[in-house]
PDB file of C-alpha atoms in Angstrom:
ATOM      1  CA  MET A  42    -134.158-109.186  71.817  1.00 51.00           C
ATOM      2  CA  SER A  43    -134.029-109.667  67.941  1.00 52.00           C
ATOM      3  CA  LYS A  44    -134.520-111.877  65.997  1.00 57.00           C
ATOM      4  CA  SER A  45    -130.810-113.227  66.253  1.00 56.00           C
ATOM      5  CA  GLY A  46    -130.825-112.949  69.698  1.00 56.00           C
ATOM      6  CA  LYS A  47    -128.940-110.645  70.054  1.00 57.00           C
ATOM      7  CA  LYS A  48    -129.663-107.540  72.761  1.00 57.00           C
ATOM      8  CA  ARG A  49    -130.456-104.374  71.016  1.00 58.00           C
ATOM      9  CA  ASN A  50    -128.968-101.176  72.096  1.00 57.00           C
ATOM     10  CA  ASN A  51    -131.741 -98.828  72.497  1.00 60.00           C
ATOM     11  CA  HIS A  52    -129.519 -95.614  74.229  1.00 57.00           C
ATOM     12  CA  PRO A  53    -127.070 -94.067  72.102  1.00 60.00           C
ATOM     13  CA  ALA A  54    -124.233 -93.743  71.384  1.00 64.00           C
ATOM     14  CA  ARG A  55    -122.255 -91.799  74.198  1.00 67.00           C
ATOM     15  CA  THR A  56    -120.121 -89.542  73.318  1.00 69.00           C
ATOM     16  CA  GLN A  57    -117.055 -88.749  75.970  1.00 73.00           C
ATOM     17  CA  GLN A  58    -116.229 -84.806  76.303  1.00 77.00           C
ATOM     18  CA  ASN A  59    -112.670 -83.160  77.686  1.00 79.00           C
ATOM     19  CA  GLN A  60    -112.450 -79.408  78.033  1.00 83.00           C
ATOM     20  CA  ILE A  61    -109.265 -77.974  78.277  1.00 85.00           C
ATOM     21  CA  GLN A  62    -108.254 -74.440  80.006  1.00 84.00           C
ATOM     22  CA  VAL A  63    -105.047 -72.545  78.740  1.00 83.00           C
ATOM     23  CA  ALA A  64    -104.540 -69.400  80.761  1.00 77.00           C
ATOM     24  CA  ALA A  65    -102.553 -66.665  79.662  1.00 78.00           C
ATOM     25  CA  ALA A  66    -100.831 -64.123  81.241  1.00 73.00           C
ATOM     26  CA  SER A  67     -98.283 -61.279  80.590  1.00 77.00           C
ATOM     27  CA  TYR A  68     -97.341 -58.593  81.899  1.00 77.00           C
ATOM     28  CA  SER A  69     -96.290 -54.969  80.010  1.00 80.00           C
ATOM     29  CA  GLY A  70     -92.315 -53.394  82.009  1.00 80.00           C
ATOM     30  CA  PRO A  71     -89.785 -54.210  83.222  1.00 82.00           C
ATOM     31  CA  ILE A  72     -90.945 -55.906  86.025  1.00 86.00           C
ATOM     32  CA  PRO A  73     -93.053 -58.750  86.559  1.00 87.00           C
ATOM     33  CA  PRO A  74     -96.177 -58.413  88.903  1.00 88.00           C
ATOM     34  CA  PRO A  75     -95.068 -58.879  93.135  1.00 88.00           C
ATOM     35  CA  SER A  76     -96.832 -62.732  92.094  1.00 87.00           C
ATOM     36  CA  GLU A  77     -94.117 -63.493  90.094  1.00 88.00           C
ATOM     37  CA  LEU A  78     -91.263 -61.396  91.271  1.00 88.00           C
ATOM     38  CA  ALA A  79     -91.857 -64.228  94.329  1.00 91.00           C
ATOM     39  CA  LYS A  80     -92.057 -66.363  92.275  1.00 90.00           C
ATOM     40  CA  TYR A  81     -88.648 -65.955  90.857  1.00 89.00           C
ATOM     41  CA  GLU A  82     -87.441 -65.043  94.304  1.00 91.00           C
ATOM     42  CA  GLU A  83     -88.100 -68.473  95.576  1.00 92.00           C
ATOM     43  CA  LEU A  84     -86.845 -70.810  92.277  1.00 91.00           C
ATOM     44  CA  LEU A  85     -83.203 -68.675  92.496  1.00 92.00           C
ATOM     45  CA  PRO A  86     -83.480 -66.673  96.406  1.00 93.00           C
ATOM     46  CA  GLY A  87     -81.640 -62.828  94.900  1.00 93.00           C
ATOM     47  CA  SER A  88     -83.293 -63.172  91.559  1.00 91.00           C
ATOM     48  CA  ALA A  89     -85.652 -60.628  92.225  1.00 91.00           C
ATOM     49  CA  GLU A  90     -83.718 -58.207  93.259  1.00 93.00           C
ATOM     50  CA  ARG A  91     -81.501 -58.516  90.124  1.00 94.00           C
ATOM     51  CA  ILE A  92     -84.462 -58.149  88.316  1.00 92.00           C
ATOM     52  CA  ILE A  93     -85.305 -55.046  89.906  1.00 92.00           C
ATOM     53  CA  ALA A  94     -81.684 -53.107  89.573  1.00 94.00           C
ATOM     54  CA  MET A  95     -81.224 -54.690  86.300  1.00 93.00           C
ATOM     55  CA  ALA A  96     -84.423 -52.643  85.426  1.00 92.00           C
ATOM     56  CA  GLU A  97     -83.469 -49.035  87.432  1.00 94.00           C
ATOM     57  CA  LYS A  98     -80.180 -49.135  85.434  1.00 95.00           C
ATOM     58  CA  GLN A  99     -82.113 -49.053  82.253  1.00 93.00           C
ATOM     59  CA  SER A 100     -84.139 -46.400  83.398  1.00 93.00           C
ATOM     60  CA  ASN A 101     -81.775 -44.603  84.002  1.00 95.00           C
ATOM     61  CA  HIS A 102     -79.764 -45.363  80.579  1.00 96.00           C
ATOM     62  CA  ARG A 103     -82.788 -44.286  79.269  1.00 94.00           C
ATOM     63  CA  GLN A 104     -83.055 -40.619  81.212  1.00 95.00           C
ATOM     64  CA  ASP A 105     -79.947 -40.473  80.195  1.00 95.00           C
ATOM     65  CA  LEU A 106     -80.166 -40.918  76.564  1.00 95.00           C
ATOM     66  CA  GLU A 107     -83.368 -38.996  76.940  1.00 94.00           C
ATOM     67  CA  LYS A 108     -80.966 -35.631  78.097  1.00 94.00           C
ATOM     68  CA  ILE A 109     -78.126 -35.904  75.786  1.00 95.00           C
ATOM     69  CA  THR A 110     -81.021 -36.313  72.561  1.00 92.00           C
ATOM     70  CA  ILE A 111     -82.629 -32.705  74.870  1.00 91.00           C
ATOM     71  CA  LYS A 112     -79.231 -31.138  74.843  1.00 92.00           C
ATOM     72  CA  SER A 113     -78.671 -31.958  70.649  1.00 92.00           C
ATOM     73  CA  GLY A 114     -81.699 -30.836  69.778  1.00 88.00           C
ATOM     74  CA  SER A 115     -81.101 -27.810  71.144  1.00 87.00           C
ATOM     75  CA  ARG A 116     -77.911 -26.638  70.670  1.00 90.00           C
ATOM     76  CA  ASP A 117     -79.153 -27.956  66.514  1.00 88.00           C
ATOM     77  CA  SER A 118     -82.349 -25.421  66.896  1.00 83.00           C
ATOM     78  CA  LEU A 119     -80.232 -22.263  68.759  1.00 86.00           C
ATOM     79  CA  LEU A 120     -77.033 -23.167  65.812  1.00 87.00           C
ATOM     80  CA  GLY A 121     -79.580 -23.211  62.961  1.00 83.00           C
ATOM     81  CA  LEU A 122     -81.122 -20.296  64.400  1.00 81.00           C
ATOM     82  CA  ILE A 123     -77.299 -18.250  64.329  1.00 86.00           C
ATOM     83  CA  PHE A 124     -76.448 -19.582  60.786  1.00 87.00           C
ATOM     84  CA  GLY A 125     -79.977 -18.524  59.275  1.00 82.00           C
ATOM     85  CA  LEU A 126     -80.060 -15.347  60.840  1.00 84.00           C
ATOM     86  CA  ILE A 127     -75.956 -15.064  59.138  1.00 88.00           C
ATOM     87  CA  ILE A 128     -77.159 -15.937  55.713  1.00 87.00           C
ATOM     88  CA  GLY A 129     -80.553 -13.827  56.331  1.00 86.00           C
ATOM     89  CA  LEU A 130     -78.431 -10.836  56.944  1.00 87.00           C
ATOM     90  CA  ALA A 131     -75.459 -11.697  54.206  1.00 91.00           C
ATOM     91  CA  GLY A 132     -78.314 -11.691  51.649  1.00 91.00           C
ATOM     92  CA  ILE A 133     -80.011  -8.205  53.123  1.00 90.00           C
ATOM     93  CA  GLY A 134     -76.531  -6.641  53.000  1.00 92.00           C
ATOM     94  CA  SER A 135     -75.305  -7.805  50.101  1.00 92.00           C
ATOM     95  CA  GLY A 136     -78.882  -6.055  48.503  1.00 92.00           C
ATOM     96  CA  THR A 137     -78.914  -3.012  50.493  1.00 92.00           C
ATOM     97  CA  TYR A 138     -74.430  -3.301  48.991  1.00 94.00           C
ATOM     98  CA  CYS A 139     -75.220  -3.385  45.145  1.00 92.00           C
ATOM     99  CA  ILE A 140     -78.116  -0.653  46.208  1.00 93.00           C
ATOM    100  CA  ILE A 141     -76.059   1.547  46.728  1.00 94.00           C
ATOM    101  CA  LYS A 142     -73.543   0.552  43.960  1.00 91.00           C
ATOM    102  CA  GLY A 143     -76.357   1.410  41.823  1.00 91.00           C
ATOM    103  CA  ALA A 144     -77.789  -1.845  40.581  1.00 91.00           C
ATOM    104  CA  THR A 145     -81.097  -1.191  41.748  1.00 90.00           C
ATOM    105  CA  ALA A 146     -83.032  -4.138  40.255  1.00 92.00           C
ATOM    106  CA  ALA A 147     -80.057  -6.349  41.521  1.00 90.00           C
ATOM    107  CA  GLY A 148     -80.076  -5.553  44.969  1.00 91.00           C
ATOM    108  CA  THR A 149     -84.373  -5.429  45.848  1.00 92.00           C
ATOM    109  CA  VAL A 150     -83.506  -9.370  44.101  1.00 93.00           C
ATOM    110  CA  ILE A 151     -81.032 -10.339  46.509  1.00 91.00           C
ATOM    111  CA  GLY A 152     -82.137  -8.688  49.288  1.00 90.00           C
ATOM    112  CA  GLY A 153     -85.645  -9.173  49.192  1.00 90.00           C
ATOM    113  CA  GLY A 154     -85.286 -12.787  48.142  1.00 90.00           C
ATOM    114  CA  SER A 155     -83.411 -13.016  51.366  1.00 89.00           C
ATOM    115  CA  LEU A 156     -86.143 -11.367  53.699  1.00 88.00           C
ATOM    116  CA  VAL A 157     -88.658 -13.342  51.758  1.00 88.00           C
ATOM    117  CA  SER A 158     -86.858 -16.754  52.855  1.00 86.00           C
ATOM    118  CA  LEU A 159     -86.504 -15.930  56.190  1.00 84.00           C
ATOM    119  CA  VAL A 160     -90.030 -15.047  56.641  1.00 84.00           C
ATOM    120  CA  SER A 161     -90.990 -18.123  55.388  1.00 85.00           C
ATOM    121  CA  VAL A 162     -88.814 -20.196  56.009  1.00 82.00           C
ATOM    122  CA  PHE A 163     -89.601 -19.040  59.863  1.00 80.00           C
ATOM    123  CA  ILE A 164     -93.948 -19.696  58.913  1.00 83.00           C
ATOM    124  CA  TYR A 165     -93.000 -23.353  57.468  1.00 81.00           C
ATOM    125  CA  GLY A 166     -91.634 -24.004  61.246  1.00 78.00           C
ATOM    126  CA  SER A 167     -93.578 -22.498  62.994  1.00 79.00           C
ATOM    127  CA  ARG A 168     -96.877 -24.107  61.104  1.00 81.00           C
ATOM    128  CA  GLN A 169     -94.802 -27.304  61.826  1.00 81.00           C
ATOM    129  CA  ARG A 170     -94.171 -27.228  65.158  1.00 80.00           C
ATOM    130  CA  ARG A 171     -97.272 -26.641  65.677  1.00 82.00           C
ATOM    131  CA  LYS A 172     -98.745 -29.805  63.771  1.00 81.00           C
ATOM    132  CA  GLU A 173     -96.734 -32.175  66.088  1.00 80.00           C
ATOM    133  CA  ARG A 174     -98.031 -30.467  69.404  1.00 79.00           C
ATOM    134  CA  GLU A 175    -101.339 -31.365  67.827  1.00 81.00           C
ATOM    135  CA  ALA A 176    -100.992 -34.947  66.877  1.00 80.00           C
ATOM    136  CA  LYS A 177     -98.817 -35.293  69.711  1.00 78.00           C
ATOM    137  CA  TYR A 178    -102.297 -34.238  72.057  1.00 80.00           C
ATOM    138  CA  LYS A 179    -104.365 -36.183  69.932  1.00 78.00           C
ATOM    139  CA  ASN A 180    -102.733 -39.827  70.604  1.00 66.00           C
TER     140      ASN A 180
END
């Protein structure tokens, strides 16, 4: 005891420690994992079937859009080739016509320019497609 008559506390102060644990879960895709799907079904009977039907419907929709995109891309590519051929042949034909009529310089420039343009566009397009494929395979 101290002089004042009070008992001294020689023990260090006690501290209370609390721990909080937080758990988080995530999933990717339209269908939750089986354990979660079972919980949905428990809370609302028939919901698991509805979730799966919704995922199937979304998948079909996405596949339909991809088909449309691929078809339109193929069509656009074919039309580009056809119109490029027409323009190229018109340029080469015009150059040939000029040469036949005696304007050899103009015919050479027109026909040669058309030919060089077609070849350069073809080379540029080939390089772009190759770069896209390489980038796709890297990812």
